[in-house]
Coordinates of C-alpha atoms in Angstrom, one line a residue:
Chain Y
X1 CA 64.7 -16.4 -20.9
X2 CA 61.3 -14.8 -20.0
X3 CA 61.3 -14.4 -16.2
X4 CA 57.5 -15.1 -16.0
X5 CA 57.4 -18.5 -17.6
X6 CA 57.6 -22.2 -17.4
X7 CA 60.4 -23.8 -19.5
X8 CA 59.5 -27.2 -20.9
X9 CA 62.5 -29.5 -20.6
X10 CA 60.8 -32.6 -21.7
X11 CA 57.4 -32.6 -23.2
X12 CA 56.1 -35.9 -21.9
X13 CA 53.9 -38.2 -24.1
X14 CA 51.1 -35.8 -25.2
X15 CA 50.9 -32.6 -23.2
X16 CA 48.7 -29.7 -24.3
X17 CA 47.3 -26.4 -22.9
X18 CA 43.7 -26.7 -22.1
X19 CA 41.2 -24.2 -20.6
X20 CA 37.4 -24.8 -20.3
X21 CA 37.0 -25.0 -24.1
X22 CA 36.3 -23.0 -27.3
X23 CA 32.6 -22.3 -27.4
X24 CA 30.6 -20.2 -29.7
X25 CA 32.2 -21.2 -33.1
X26 CA 30.9 -24.8 -33.6
X27 CA 28.7 -23.8 -36.5
X28 CA 31.8 -22.9 -38.3
X29 CA 33.2 -26.4 -37.6
X30 CA 35.5 -25.2 -34.8
X31 CA 35.7 -27.9 -32.2
X32 CA 35.4 -27.2 -28.5
X33 CA 38.4 -29.2 -27.2
X34 CA 39.0 -28.4 -23.5
X35 CA 39.7 -30.8 -20.6
X36 CA 39.1 -34.6 -20.9
X37 CA 38.6 -34.8 -17.1
X38 CA 36.7 -31.8 -16.1
X39 CA 36.5 -32.7 -12.4
X40 CA 40.3 -32.7 -12.1
X41 CA 40.6 -29.6 -14.2
X42 CA 38.2 -27.6 -12.1
X43 CA 39.7 -28.8 -8.8
X44 CA 43.3 -27.9 -9.9
X45 CA 42.2 -24.3 -10.8
X46 CA 40.3 -24.0 -7.6
X47 CA 43.3 -25.0 -5.5
X48 CA 45.4 -22.2 -6.9
X49 CA 42.7 -19.5 -6.7
X50 CA 42.1 -19.3 -10.5
X51 CA 38.9 -18.6 -12.2
X52 CA 37.1 -21.5 -13.8
X53 CA 38.4 -20.8 -17.3
X54 CA 42.1 -20.6 -16.6
X55 CA 44.4 -22.5 -19.0
X56 CA 46.1 -25.5 -17.4
X57 CA 48.7 -27.9 -18.6
X58 CA 47.0 -31.2 -19.5
X59 CA 49.3 -34.3 -19.4
X60 CA 48.5 -37.7 -20.7
X61 CA 50.0 -41.1 -19.6
X62 CA 53.6 -39.7 -19.3
X63 CA 54.0 -36.2 -17.9
X64 CA 56.6 -33.5 -18.8
X65 CA 59.6 -32.2 -17.1
X66 CA 59.2 -28.5 -16.3
X67 CA 61.4 -25.7 -15.0
X68 CA 59.7 -22.8 -13.3
X69 CA 61.5 -19.5 -14.2
X70 CA 59.5 -17.8 -11.4
X71 CA 58.0 -18.7 -8.1
X72 CA 54.5 -19.9 -8.3
X73 CA 51.7 -21.6 -6.3
X74 CA 50.7 -24.7 -8.4
X75 CA 48.4 -27.7 -8.0
X76 CA 48.2 -31.0 -9.7
X77 CA 45.0 -32.9 -9.8
X78 CA 44.1 -36.1 -11.7
X79 CA 46.1 -39.3 -12.4
X80 CA 49.2 -39.8 -10.3
X81 CA 52.2 -39.5 -12.6
X82 CA 54.8 -39.9 -10.0
X83 CA 55.8 -36.3 -9.9
X84 CA 59.3 -35.6 -8.5
X85 CA 60.9 -32.4 -7.2
X86 CA 64.2 -32.1 -5.3
X87 CA 64.4 -35.9 -5.7
X88 CA 61.4 -36.3 -3.5
X89 CA 57.7 -37.3 -4.4
X90 CA 55.8 -34.1 -5.2
X91 CA 52.4 -33.8 -3.6
X92 CA 49.0 -33.8 -5.5
X93 CA 45.5 -32.5 -4.7
X94 CA 46.8 -29.4 -2.7
X95 CA 48.3 -26.0 -3.5
X96 CA 52.1 -26.1 -3.4
X97 CA 54.5 -23.1 -3.4
X98 CA 57.5 -23.6 -5.7
X99 CA 60.5 -21.2 -5.8
X100 CA 62.0 -19.8 -8.9
X101 CA 64.3 -22.3 -10.7
X102 CA 62.2 -25.3 -9.4
X103 CA 62.3 -28.3 -11.5
X104 CA 59.3 -30.7 -11.6
X105 CA 59.6 -34.0 -13.4
X106 CA 56.7 -36.3 -14.1
X107 CA 56.8 -40.0 -14.9
X108 CA 54.2 -42.5 -16.1
X109 CA 50.6 -42.5 -14.8
X110 CA 50.1 -45.3 -12.2
X111 CA 46.3 -45.3 -12.7
X112 CA 44.2 -43.3 -15.1
X113 CA 45.5 -41.3 -17.9
X114 CA 45.1 -37.6 -17.4
X115 CA 46.3 -34.9 -15.0
X116 CA 46.1 -31.2 -14.8
X117 CA 48.8 -28.7 -13.6
X118 CA 47.3 -25.4 -12.6
X119 CA 49.4 -22.3 -11.9
X120 CA 48.2 -19.3 -9.8
X121 CA 47.7 -15.9 -11.5
X122 CA 45.3 -17.2 -14.2
X123 CA 47.2 -20.1 -15.6
X124 CA 49.0 -20.2 -18.9
X125 CA 48.8 -16.9 -20.7
X126 CA 49.6 -17.9 -24.3
X127 CA 47.7 -18.6 -27.5
X128 CA 44.2 -17.4 -27.2
X129 CA 42.2 -18.2 -30.4
X130 CA 38.5 -17.4 -30.9
X131 CA 38.2 -16.8 -27.1
X132 CA 40.0 -19.8 -25.8
X133 CA 43.5 -21.1 -25.1
X134 CA 42.5 -24.7 -25.5
X135 CA 44.6 -26.6 -28.0
X136 CA 42.7 -28.3 -30.7
X137 CA 45.3 -30.7 -32.2
X138 CA 43.1 -31.9 -35.0
X139 CA 42.4 -28.3 -36.2
X140 CA 45.9 -27.1 -35.2
X141 CA 44.3 -24.3 -33.2
X142 CA 45.8 -22.4 -30.4
X143 CA 47.4 -23.4 -27.1
X144 CA 50.9 -23.4 -28.4
X145 CA 50.6 -23.0 -32.1
X146 CA 48.0 -25.7 -32.2
X147 CA 50.3 -28.6 -31.2
X148 CA 51.4 -30.5 -28.2
X149 CA 54.3 -29.2 -26.1
X150 CA 57.8 -29.7 -27.4
X151 CA 61.1 -29.4 -25.4
X152 CA 62.2 -25.8 -25.4
X153 CA 58.8 -24.3 -25.2
X154 CA 58.2 -21.4 -22.9
X155 CA 54.8 -21.1 -21.4
X156 CA 54.0 -17.5 -20.3
X157 CA 52.6 -16.8 -16.9
X158 CA 51.4 -13.7 -15.0
X159 CA 52.3 -12.5 -11.6
X160 CA 51.3 -15.0 -9.2
X161 CA 51.8 -15.1 -5.5
X162 CA 50.9 -11.7 -4.1
X163 CA 47.4 -13.0 -3.0
X164 CA 49.0 -16.0 -1.4
X165 CA 51.5 -14.1 0.9
X166 CA 49.6 -14.8 4.1
X167 CA 49.1 -18.5 3.3
X168 CA 52.8 -19.0 2.2
X169 CA 53.9 -17.5 5.5
X170 CA 51.8 -20.1 7.3
X171 CA 53.1 -22.9 5.1
X172 CA 56.7 -22.0 6.0
X173 CA 55.9 -22.7 9.6
X174 CA 54.4 -26.1 8.7
X175 CA 57.4 -27.0 6.4
X176 CA 60.2 -26.1 8.9
X177 CA 61.5 -29.6 9.2
X178 CA 61.3 -30.6 5.6
X179 CA 64.3 -30.7 3.2
X180 CA 62.4 -29.8 0.0
X181 CA 62.4 -26.4 -1.4
X182 CA 58.7 -26.4 -1.9
X183 CA 56.0 -25.5 0.7
X184 CA 52.7 -27.2 1.3
X185 CA 49.8 -26.5 3.6
X186 CA 48.9 -28.9 6.3
X187 CA 45.8 -29.9 4.4
X188 CA 44.9 -31.5 1.1
X189 CA 41.7 -32.6 -0.7
X190 CA 39.9 -35.6 0.5
X191 CA 40.7 -38.7 -1.8
X192 CA 37.0 -39.0 -2.7
X193 CA 37.6 -36.0 -5.0
X194 CA 39.8 -38.3 -7.1
X195 CA 37.7 -41.4 -6.9
X196 CA 36.8 -41.3 -10.6
X197 CA 40.4 -41.8 -11.6
X198 CA 40.6 -45.5 -11.0
X199 CA 37.8 -48.0 -10.9
X200 CA 37.2 -49.4 -7.5
X201 CA 36.2 -52.5 -9.3
X202 CA 36.6 -53.6 -12.9
X203 CA 35.0 -53.0 -15.3
X204 CA 34.1 -49.3 -15.0
X205 CA 30.4 -48.6 -15.0
X206 CA 29.5 -45.7 -17.2
X207 CA 26.0 -44.3 -17.2
X208 CA 24.4 -43.3 -20.5
X209 CA 21.1 -41.9 -21.8
X210 CA 19.5 -43.2 -25.0
X211 CA 20.8 -41.6 -28.1
X212 CA 18.7 -40.2 -30.9
X213 CA 19.0 -43.3 -33.1
X214 CA 18.6 -45.8 -30.2
X215 CA 15.4 -47.2 -31.7
X216 CA 17.2 -48.1 -34.8
X217 CA 19.4 -50.7 -33.2
X218 CA 18.4 -54.3 -32.7
X219 CA 16.7 -54.8 -29.3
X220 CA 18.9 -57.7 -28.3
X221 CA 22.1 -55.8 -28.8
X222 CA 20.7 -52.7 -27.1
X223 CA 19.7 -54.7 -24.1
X224 CA 23.2 -56.3 -23.9
X225 CA 24.7 -52.9 -24.2
X226 CA 23.0 -51.6 -21.1
X227 CA 22.6 -54.6 -18.8
X228 CA 26.3 -54.9 -18.1
X229 CA 26.4 -58.5 -19.6
X230 CA 28.8 -57.3 -22.2
X231 CA 31.8 -55.2 -21.5
X232 CA 33.7 -53.2 -24.1
X233 CA 37.5 -52.8 -24.1
X234 CA 39.2 -49.5 -24.8
X235 CA 41.3 -49.9 -27.9
X236 CA 44.9 -48.5 -28.4
X237 CA 43.9 -46.0 -31.1
X238 CA 41.8 -44.1 -28.4
X239 CA 42.8 -40.5 -27.9
X240 CA 41.5 -37.1 -27.2
X241 CA 39.3 -37.3 -30.3
X242 CA 37.5 -40.4 -29.4
X243 CA 37.7 -43.7 -27.6
X244 CA 37.3 -46.7 -29.8
X245 CA 35.7 -49.7 -28.1
X246 CA 35.7 -53.3 -29.0
X247 CA 33.2 -55.9 -28.0
X248 CA 29.9 -57.4 -29.1
X249 CA 29.0 -55.6 -32.3
X250 CA 25.9 -53.5 -32.0
X251 CA 23.5 -54.2 -34.9
X252 CA 21.1 -52.0 -36.7
X253 CA 17.6 -53.5 -36.9
X254 CA 16.9 -51.2 -39.8
X255 CA 18.9 -48.9 -42.0
X256 CA 18.0 -45.3 -42.4
X257 CA 20.3 -42.9 -44.3
X258 CA 22.0 -40.9 -41.6
X259 CA 22.0 -37.1 -41.9
X260 CA 25.0 -35.3 -40.6
X261 CA 24.1 -33.5 -37.3
X262 CA 25.7 -32.0 -34.2
X263 CA 27.5 -34.3 -31.8
X264 CA 29.1 -33.6 -28.4
X265 CA 31.5 -34.9 -25.8
X266 CA 30.3 -38.3 -24.8
X267 CA 28.2 -39.1 -27.9
X268 CA 28.5 -42.9 -28.6
X269 CA 28.4 -43.4 -32.4
X270 CA 28.2 -46.9 -34.0
X271 CA 29.9 -47.1 -37.5
X272 CA 28.9 -49.9 -39.9
X273 CA 31.3 -52.4 -38.3
X274 CA 29.2 -52.3 -35.0
X275 CA 32.1 -51.3 -32.7
X276 CA 31.0 -48.2 -30.7
X277 CA 33.1 -45.1 -30.8
X278 CA 32.8 -42.5 -27.9
X279 CA 33.4 -39.0 -29.0
X280 CA 35.8 -37.2 -26.6
X281 CA 37.2 -33.7 -26.0
X282 CA 38.7 -33.0 -29.5
X283 CA 35.7 -34.4 -31.5
X284 CA 34.4 -32.8 -34.6
X285 CA 31.4 -30.7 -34.4
X286 CA 29.1 -32.9 -36.4
X287 CA 28.9 -36.6 -37.2
X288 CA 27.3 -38.9 -39.7
X289 CA 27.0 -42.2 -37.8
X290 CA 24.0 -43.3 -35.9
X291 CA 24.0 -42.3 -32.2
X292 CA 23.3 -45.1 -29.9
X293 CA 23.7 -43.4 -26.6
X294 CA 25.1 -40.4 -24.7
X295 CA 27.5 -40.7 -21.7
X296 CA 26.1 -38.6 -18.8
X297 CA 28.3 -35.5 -17.9
X298 CA 28.9 -36.8 -14.5
X299 CA 30.6 -39.8 -15.8
X300 CA 32.7 -38.3 -18.5
X301 CA 35.7 -37.8 -16.1
X302 CA 35.5 -41.4 -15.0
X303 CA 35.4 -42.5 -18.7
X304 CA 38.2 -40.1 -19.7
X305 CA 40.5 -41.8 -17.1
X306 CA 40.1 -45.3 -18.6
X307 CA 43.1 -46.7 -20.1
X308 CA 43.7 -48.9 -23.2
X309 CA 42.7 -52.4 -22.4
X310 CA 40.3 -51.4 -19.6
X311 CA 36.8 -52.8 -19.8
X312 CA 33.7 -50.5 -19.6
X313 CA 30.1 -51.5 -19.0
X314 CA 27.2 -49.3 -19.6
X315 CA 24.2 -48.6 -17.5
X316 CA 21.0 -46.8 -18.7
X317 CA 19.7 -43.9 -17.0
X318 CA 17.6 -40.8 -18.1
X319 CA 18.1 -37.1 -18.6
X320 CA 16.5 -36.2 -15.2
X321 CA 18.8 -38.5 -13.3
X322 CA 21.8 -37.4 -15.3
X323 CA 21.1 -33.7 -14.4
X324 CA 20.7 -34.6 -10.7
X325 CA 24.2 -36.3 -10.7
X326 CA 25.9 -33.4 -12.5
X327 CA 24.2 -30.9 -10.2
X328 CA 25.2 -32.8 -7.2
X329 CA 28.9 -32.6 -8.1
X330 CA 28.6 -28.9 -8.9
X331 CA 27.0 -28.2 -5.6
X332 CA 29.7 -30.2 -3.6
X333 CA 32.3 -28.3 -5.5
X334 CA 30.8 -24.9 -4.7
X335 CA 30.6 -26.0 -1.0
X336 CA 34.3 -26.9 -1.1
X337 CA 35.1 -23.6 -2.7
X338 CA 33.2 -21.7 0.0
X339 CA 34.9 -23.8 2.9
X340 CA 38.3 -23.2 1.4
X341 CA 37.8 -19.4 1.0
X342 CA 36.1 -19.0 4.4
X343 CA 38.8 -20.7 6.3
X344 CA 41.3 -18.6 4.3
X345 CA 43.0 -21.7 2.9
X346 CA 42.9 -20.2 -0.6
X347 CA 42.5 -16.7 -1.6
X348 CA 39.1 -15.5 -3.0
X349 CA 38.9 -16.4 -6.7
X350 CA 39.0 -13.7 -9.4
X351 CA 35.5 -14.7 -10.7
X352 CA 33.3 -17.7 -10.9
Chain G
X1 CA 3.0 -27.6 -43.0
X2 CA 6.4 -28.6 -41.6
X3 CA 6.6 -30.6 -38.4
X4 CA 9.5 -31.0 -36.0
X5 CA 10.6 -33.0 -33.1
X6 CA 12.8 -31.7 -30.3
X7 CA 15.0 -34.2 -28.5
X8 CA 18.0 -33.8 -26.1
X9 CA 21.5 -34.5 -27.3
X10 CA 22.9 -34.1 -23.8
X11 CA 22.2 -32.5 -20.5
X12 CA 23.1 -29.1 -22.1
X13 CA 22.2 -29.5 -25.7
X14 CA 19.0 -30.0 -27.5
X15 CA 18.3 -30.8 -31.2
X16 CA 15.4 -29.7 -33.4
X17 CA 14.7 -32.2 -36.1
X18 CA 12.6 -31.0 -39.0
X19 CA 10.3 -33.6 -40.5
X20 CA 9.8 -32.5 -44.1
X21 CA 9.8 -33.6 -47.6
X22 CA 11.3 -30.5 -48.9
X23 CA 14.8 -30.6 -47.6
X24 CA 16.0 -27.3 -49.2
X25 CA 13.2 -25.4 -47.7
X26 CA 13.9 -27.1 -44.4
X27 CA 17.6 -26.0 -44.6
X28 CA 16.5 -22.4 -45.4
X29 CA 14.2 -22.4 -42.5
X30 CA 17.1 -23.5 -40.2
X31 CA 19.3 -20.7 -41.6
X32 CA 16.6 -18.2 -40.8
X33 CA 16.1 -19.6 -37.3
X34 CA 19.9 -19.3 -36.7
X35 CA 20.0 -15.7 -37.7
X36 CA 17.0 -15.1 -35.5
X37 CA 18.1 -16.9 -32.4
X38 CA 21.5 -15.3 -32.5
X39 CA 19.9 -12.0 -32.3
X40 CA 17.2 -12.9 -29.7
X41 CA 17.8 -15.8 -27.3
X42 CA 17.1 -17.1 -23.9
X43 CA 19.4 -16.6 -20.8
X44 CA 21.9 -19.3 -21.0
X45 CA 22.0 -19.8 -24.7
X46 CA 25.5 -20.5 -25.9
X47 CA 25.4 -21.4 -29.6
X48 CA 23.7 -23.5 -32.3
X49 CA 25.0 -26.0 -34.7
X50 CA 23.0 -26.8 -37.9
X51 CA 23.0 -30.2 -39.3
X52 CA 21.1 -31.6 -42.3
X53 CA 17.4 -30.8 -41.5
X54 CA 18.4 -30.4 -37.8
X55 CA 19.6 -27.7 -35.5
X56 CA 21.3 -28.3 -32.2
X57 CA 21.1 -25.6 -29.5
X58 CA 23.8 -25.6 -26.8
X59 CA 23.1 -23.9 -23.5
X60 CA 24.5 -23.4 -20.0
X61 CA 22.6 -25.8 -17.7
X62 CA 23.1 -23.7 -14.5
X63 CA 22.1 -20.6 -16.2
X64 CA 18.8 -22.1 -17.5
X65 CA 18.1 -23.7 -14.1
X66 CA 18.2 -20.2 -12.7
X67 CA 15.2 -18.9 -14.8
X68 CA 12.6 -17.5 -12.3
X69 CA 9.9 -19.9 -12.0
X70 CA 7.6 -18.2 -9.5
X71 CA 6.5 -15.4 -11.7
X72 CA 6.4 -17.6 -14.8
X73 CA 4.7 -20.9 -14.1
X74 CA 5.3 -22.0 -17.7
X75 CA 8.9 -22.0 -17.0
X76 CA 8.6 -24.8 -14.4
X77 CA 10.3 -28.0 -15.1
X78 CA 13.6 -29.3 -15.9
X79 CA 16.1 -27.1 -17.9
X80 CA 15.4 -29.4 -20.9
X81 CA 11.6 -28.8 -20.5
X82 CA 11.9 -25.0 -20.3
X83 CA 14.2 -24.8 -23.3
X84 CA 11.9 -27.1 -25.3
X85 CA 8.8 -24.9 -24.5
X86 CA 10.8 -21.7 -25.3
X87 CA 11.9 -23.2 -28.7
X88 CA 8.4 -24.7 -29.5
X89 CA 6.8 -21.3 -29.0
X90 CA 9.3 -19.6 -31.4
X91 CA 9.2 -22.4 -34.0
X92 CA 5.4 -22.4 -34.1
X93 CA 5.4 -18.7 -34.4
X94 CA 8.0 -18.7 -37.2
X95 CA 6.4 -21.7 -39.0
X96 CA 3.0 -19.8 -39.1
X97 CA 4.5 -16.7 -40.7
X98 CA 5.4 -16.5 -44.3
X99 CA 6.5 -19.6 -46.0
X100 CA 9.6 -17.9 -47.5
X101 CA 11.5 -16.5 -44.6
X102 CA 13.3 -13.1 -44.6
X103 CA 16.9 -13.6 -44.4
X104 CA 19.9 -11.4 -44.5
X105 CA 21.1 -12.3 -48.0
X106 CA 24.9 -12.0 -48.5
X107 CA 26.5 -11.7 -51.7
X108 CA 27.2 -14.9 -53.7
X109 CA 30.7 -16.2 -53.0
X110 CA 32.7 -17.0 -56.1
X111 CA 35.2 -19.9 -55.7
X112 CA 37.7 -20.3 -58.5
X113 CA 38.5 -24.0 -59.1
X114 CA 41.0 -25.7 -61.3
X115 CA 39.7 -29.1 -62.6
X116 CA 43.1 -30.3 -64.0
X117 CA 44.0 -33.9 -63.2
X118 CA 46.5 -32.8 -60.5
X119 CA 44.0 -30.8 -58.7
X120 CA 41.1 -33.1 -59.3
X121 CA 42.5 -36.6 -59.5
X122 CA 39.0 -38.2 -59.4
X123 CA 37.3 -36.0 -62.0
X124 CA 38.0 -38.2 -64.9
X125 CA 37.0 -41.4 -63.1
X126 CA 33.8 -39.9 -61.8
X127 CA 32.9 -38.5 -65.2
X128 CA 33.4 -41.9 -66.8
X129 CA 31.4 -43.7 -64.1
X130 CA 28.5 -41.3 -64.7
X131 CA 28.9 -41.8 -68.5
X132 CA 29.9 -38.3 -69.7
X133 CA 33.1 -36.6 -70.8
X134 CA 35.1 -34.8 -68.3
X135 CA 34.3 -31.5 -70.1
X136 CA 30.6 -32.1 -69.7
X137 CA 31.1 -33.1 -66.0
X138 CA 33.0 -29.9 -65.3
X139 CA 30.4 -27.8 -67.1
X140 CA 27.6 -29.4 -65.0
X141 CA 29.5 -28.8 -61.7
X142 CA 30.1 -25.2 -62.7
X143 CA 26.4 -24.6 -63.6
X144 CA 25.2 -25.5 -60.1
X145 CA 23.8 -22.9 -57.7
X146 CA 25.1 -24.0 -54.4
X147 CA 24.0 -23.2 -50.8
X148 CA 26.0 -23.9 -47.6
X149 CA 23.7 -26.3 -45.8
X150 CA 26.0 -26.7 -42.8
X151 CA 29.6 -26.5 -41.8
X152 CA 31.3 -29.4 -39.9
X153 CA 33.9 -32.2 -40.1
X154 CA 36.7 -29.6 -40.2
X155 CA 36.7 -25.9 -39.3
X156 CA 35.3 -24.1 -42.3
X157 CA 34.4 -27.3 -44.3
X158 CA 31.1 -26.4 -46.1
X159 CA 28.5 -29.0 -47.0
X160 CA 27.0 -27.6 -50.3
X161 CA 23.5 -28.4 -51.5
X162 CA 22.5 -27.8 -55.1
X163 CA 24.7 -30.6 -56.8
X164 CA 23.1 -31.6 -60.1
X165 CA 21.2 -34.9 -59.8
X166 CA 23.3 -36.4 -62.6
X167 CA 26.4 -35.8 -60.6
X168 CA 25.3 -37.9 -57.7
X169 CA 28.1 -40.5 -56.9
X170 CA 28.9 -42.4 -53.9
X171 CA 32.0 -41.7 -51.6
X172 CA 35.2 -43.4 -52.4
X173 CA 35.4 -47.0 -51.2
X174 CA 38.8 -46.3 -49.8
X175 CA 39.2 -42.9 -48.3
X176 CA 42.5 -41.0 -48.9
X177 CA 44.9 -40.6 -46.1
X178 CA 45.7 -37.1 -47.3
X179 CA 43.6 -34.7 -49.4
X180 CA 45.2 -31.4 -50.4
X181 CA 44.0 -28.2 -48.8
X182 CA 41.5 -26.4 -51.1
X183 CA 40.3 -29.7 -52.6
X184 CA 36.8 -29.3 -54.1
X185 CA 34.9 -32.7 -53.7
X186 CA 31.6 -34.3 -54.3
X187 CA 29.9 -37.2 -52.6
X188 CA 26.3 -38.4 -52.7
X189 CA 24.2 -35.3 -53.3
X190 CA 26.6 -32.6 -52.0
X191 CA 29.8 -30.8 -52.9
X192 CA 32.3 -29.8 -50.4
X193 CA 35.6 -28.1 -50.0
X194 CA 38.5 -29.2 -47.7
X195 CA 39.9 -26.0 -46.0
X196 CA 43.0 -27.8 -44.8
X197 CA 44.7 -31.0 -45.8
X198 CA 43.1 -34.0 -44.1
X199 CA 42.0 -37.5 -44.6
X200 CA 39.0 -37.5 -47.0
X201 CA 36.5 -40.0 -48.4
X202 CA 34.9 -37.7 -51.0
X203 CA 35.8 -37.7 -54.7
X204 CA 38.3 -34.9 -55.4
X205 CA 37.3 -33.1 -58.6
X206 CA 39.3 -29.9 -58.4
X207 CA 41.2 -27.5 -56.2
X208 CA 40.8 -23.8 -55.1
X209 CA 43.3 -21.4 -53.7
X210 CA 40.7 -19.5 -51.7
X211 CA 41.3 -19.6 -48.0
X212 CA 38.2 -21.0 -46.3
X213 CA 39.3 -20.7 -42.7
X214 CA 41.4 -18.2 -40.8
X215 CA 41.3 -18.4 -37.1
X216 CA 42.4 -14.8 -36.6
X217 CA 39.3 -13.5 -38.2
X218 CA 35.8 -13.1 -36.8
X219 CA 34.0 -15.1 -38.0
X220 CA 36.9 -17.4 -38.9
X221 CA 35.2 -19.0 -41.7
X222 CA 34.8 -17.5 -45.2
X223 CA 31.4 -19.2 -45.6
X224 CA 28.5 -19.2 -43.3
X225 CA 25.4 -21.5 -43.3
X226 CA 22.9 -20.2 -45.8
X227 CA 25.6 -18.5 -48.1
X228 CA 25.4 -19.1 -51.8
X229 CA 28.4 -20.3 -53.6
X230 CA 29.3 -20.3 -57.3
X231 CA 32.2 -22.2 -58.7
X232 CA 34.3 -20.4 -61.5
X233 CA 36.7 -22.2 -63.7
X234 CA 40.3 -21.2 -63.2
X235 CA 43.6 -22.2 -64.7
X236 CA 46.3 -24.1 -62.8
X237 CA 48.0 -21.6 -60.5
X238 CA 49.4 -22.8 -57.2

């Protein structure tokens, strides 16, 4: 057994290795992949002092059971999948020290569908292809041989906890009366950082910008699409490639032969049956269906956490506002990072 | 003179749409532009993805937002605006230059294809539909001078322009759940090759043993946009 690794005891429903994504090869048809919920992904890596590209374990709906062959500092952000360790509920949204031999068992997601486990020392060290460790399931690329995790898999790590020695010593004091083998700091991230996971009210409101073929669709169905009168339900066949929606069909007002062109995460295409399809993390690089709208980057995590059967309504915004929203989150994230490092709650990150 | 429209795809992607009657010339221009921008690009440029008569440019939003604006008033505006202006300037320059653009021309890629009924289950039907013998159909397909217009749908899947007009047929009404790796296909006015097995809606007329995509190579695709392809008849060897 490789001493510096995680042993996968049970794989969970659909668990893959994801880093920030495979960029630079899209013109060869290579998909970007990467995290579905980028907020949770970035926060998990931040909490363990990793750089922003580190490979995490992304879990969906039902999480895995893992055994840590080595001690590590880990963090789980995203949907609460009822993680258990030492027969006790395991904490989220904070760094946690786990000893060698520690077993972590996830259950089913209570709200939302995706969570990320980040491990200090730069995350999972396996399977870099074309500059990224992200698993692209449809292309069978990378991660772990281009597939989801299976029982028996060994996920290689690198040395982890040296930079955390000071913090771990402090955590020992804080954890003196606890019976668990793990150690947590006395702090954790404010719940607002996870507010995108569940919807505070149904249905989820997702902001979009007009797509390139927006004008080709009938005015009435377009208006209904964005005024919130009509909601769309997430269909069961939704997955990392795309979310299929069902609701009022969106009709073309005129037909123009559609030329294949680039699409991206959040592009809303409308095939001939009028039921919109939102392209997600594992989308193909180009598409041939007319594009009605584009989900704003700032709402992709909120969308990604929507489960089958949940309802979505769309609200129209513009490019400028979309950039403002994304920039706001980035700025808040950078401020959080500065505060955590300044107060010596996490070690300085390797790089941005 | 060709015209174009620049329109955002997302906060960090922008698409150039060429407005032209001459689609093959447009595609050649796109291929030249790709070669050019890959050599000389703006800070924050990530990559570009060609489509049919379009080219999408991906960039890092933060990096583009950092462009100094005090010394370059032309750079004021949103990241989308500055990238649009940068692209507009370059496009106008290139469009004013020679009508046929200098491109690095790579050797023609020869792709051996077996057109037997096992490898090309749709060849017979398609030939009949068009109203020719299978022999004539294969000959016409082999005679074509093909160019890789774009790559998409699957890693390494080339969309090939240059299909003879007589061979234009619609996609299959019912796509296949599984198409064999190496399958050579036609649909509408293009030919294509499936690098891996996958679902497919195109008409499968033959199969090649050539490896189109290998993730451990750089670049990972045998073909690049702008490459010329020639099909060669081969016997059935699996």
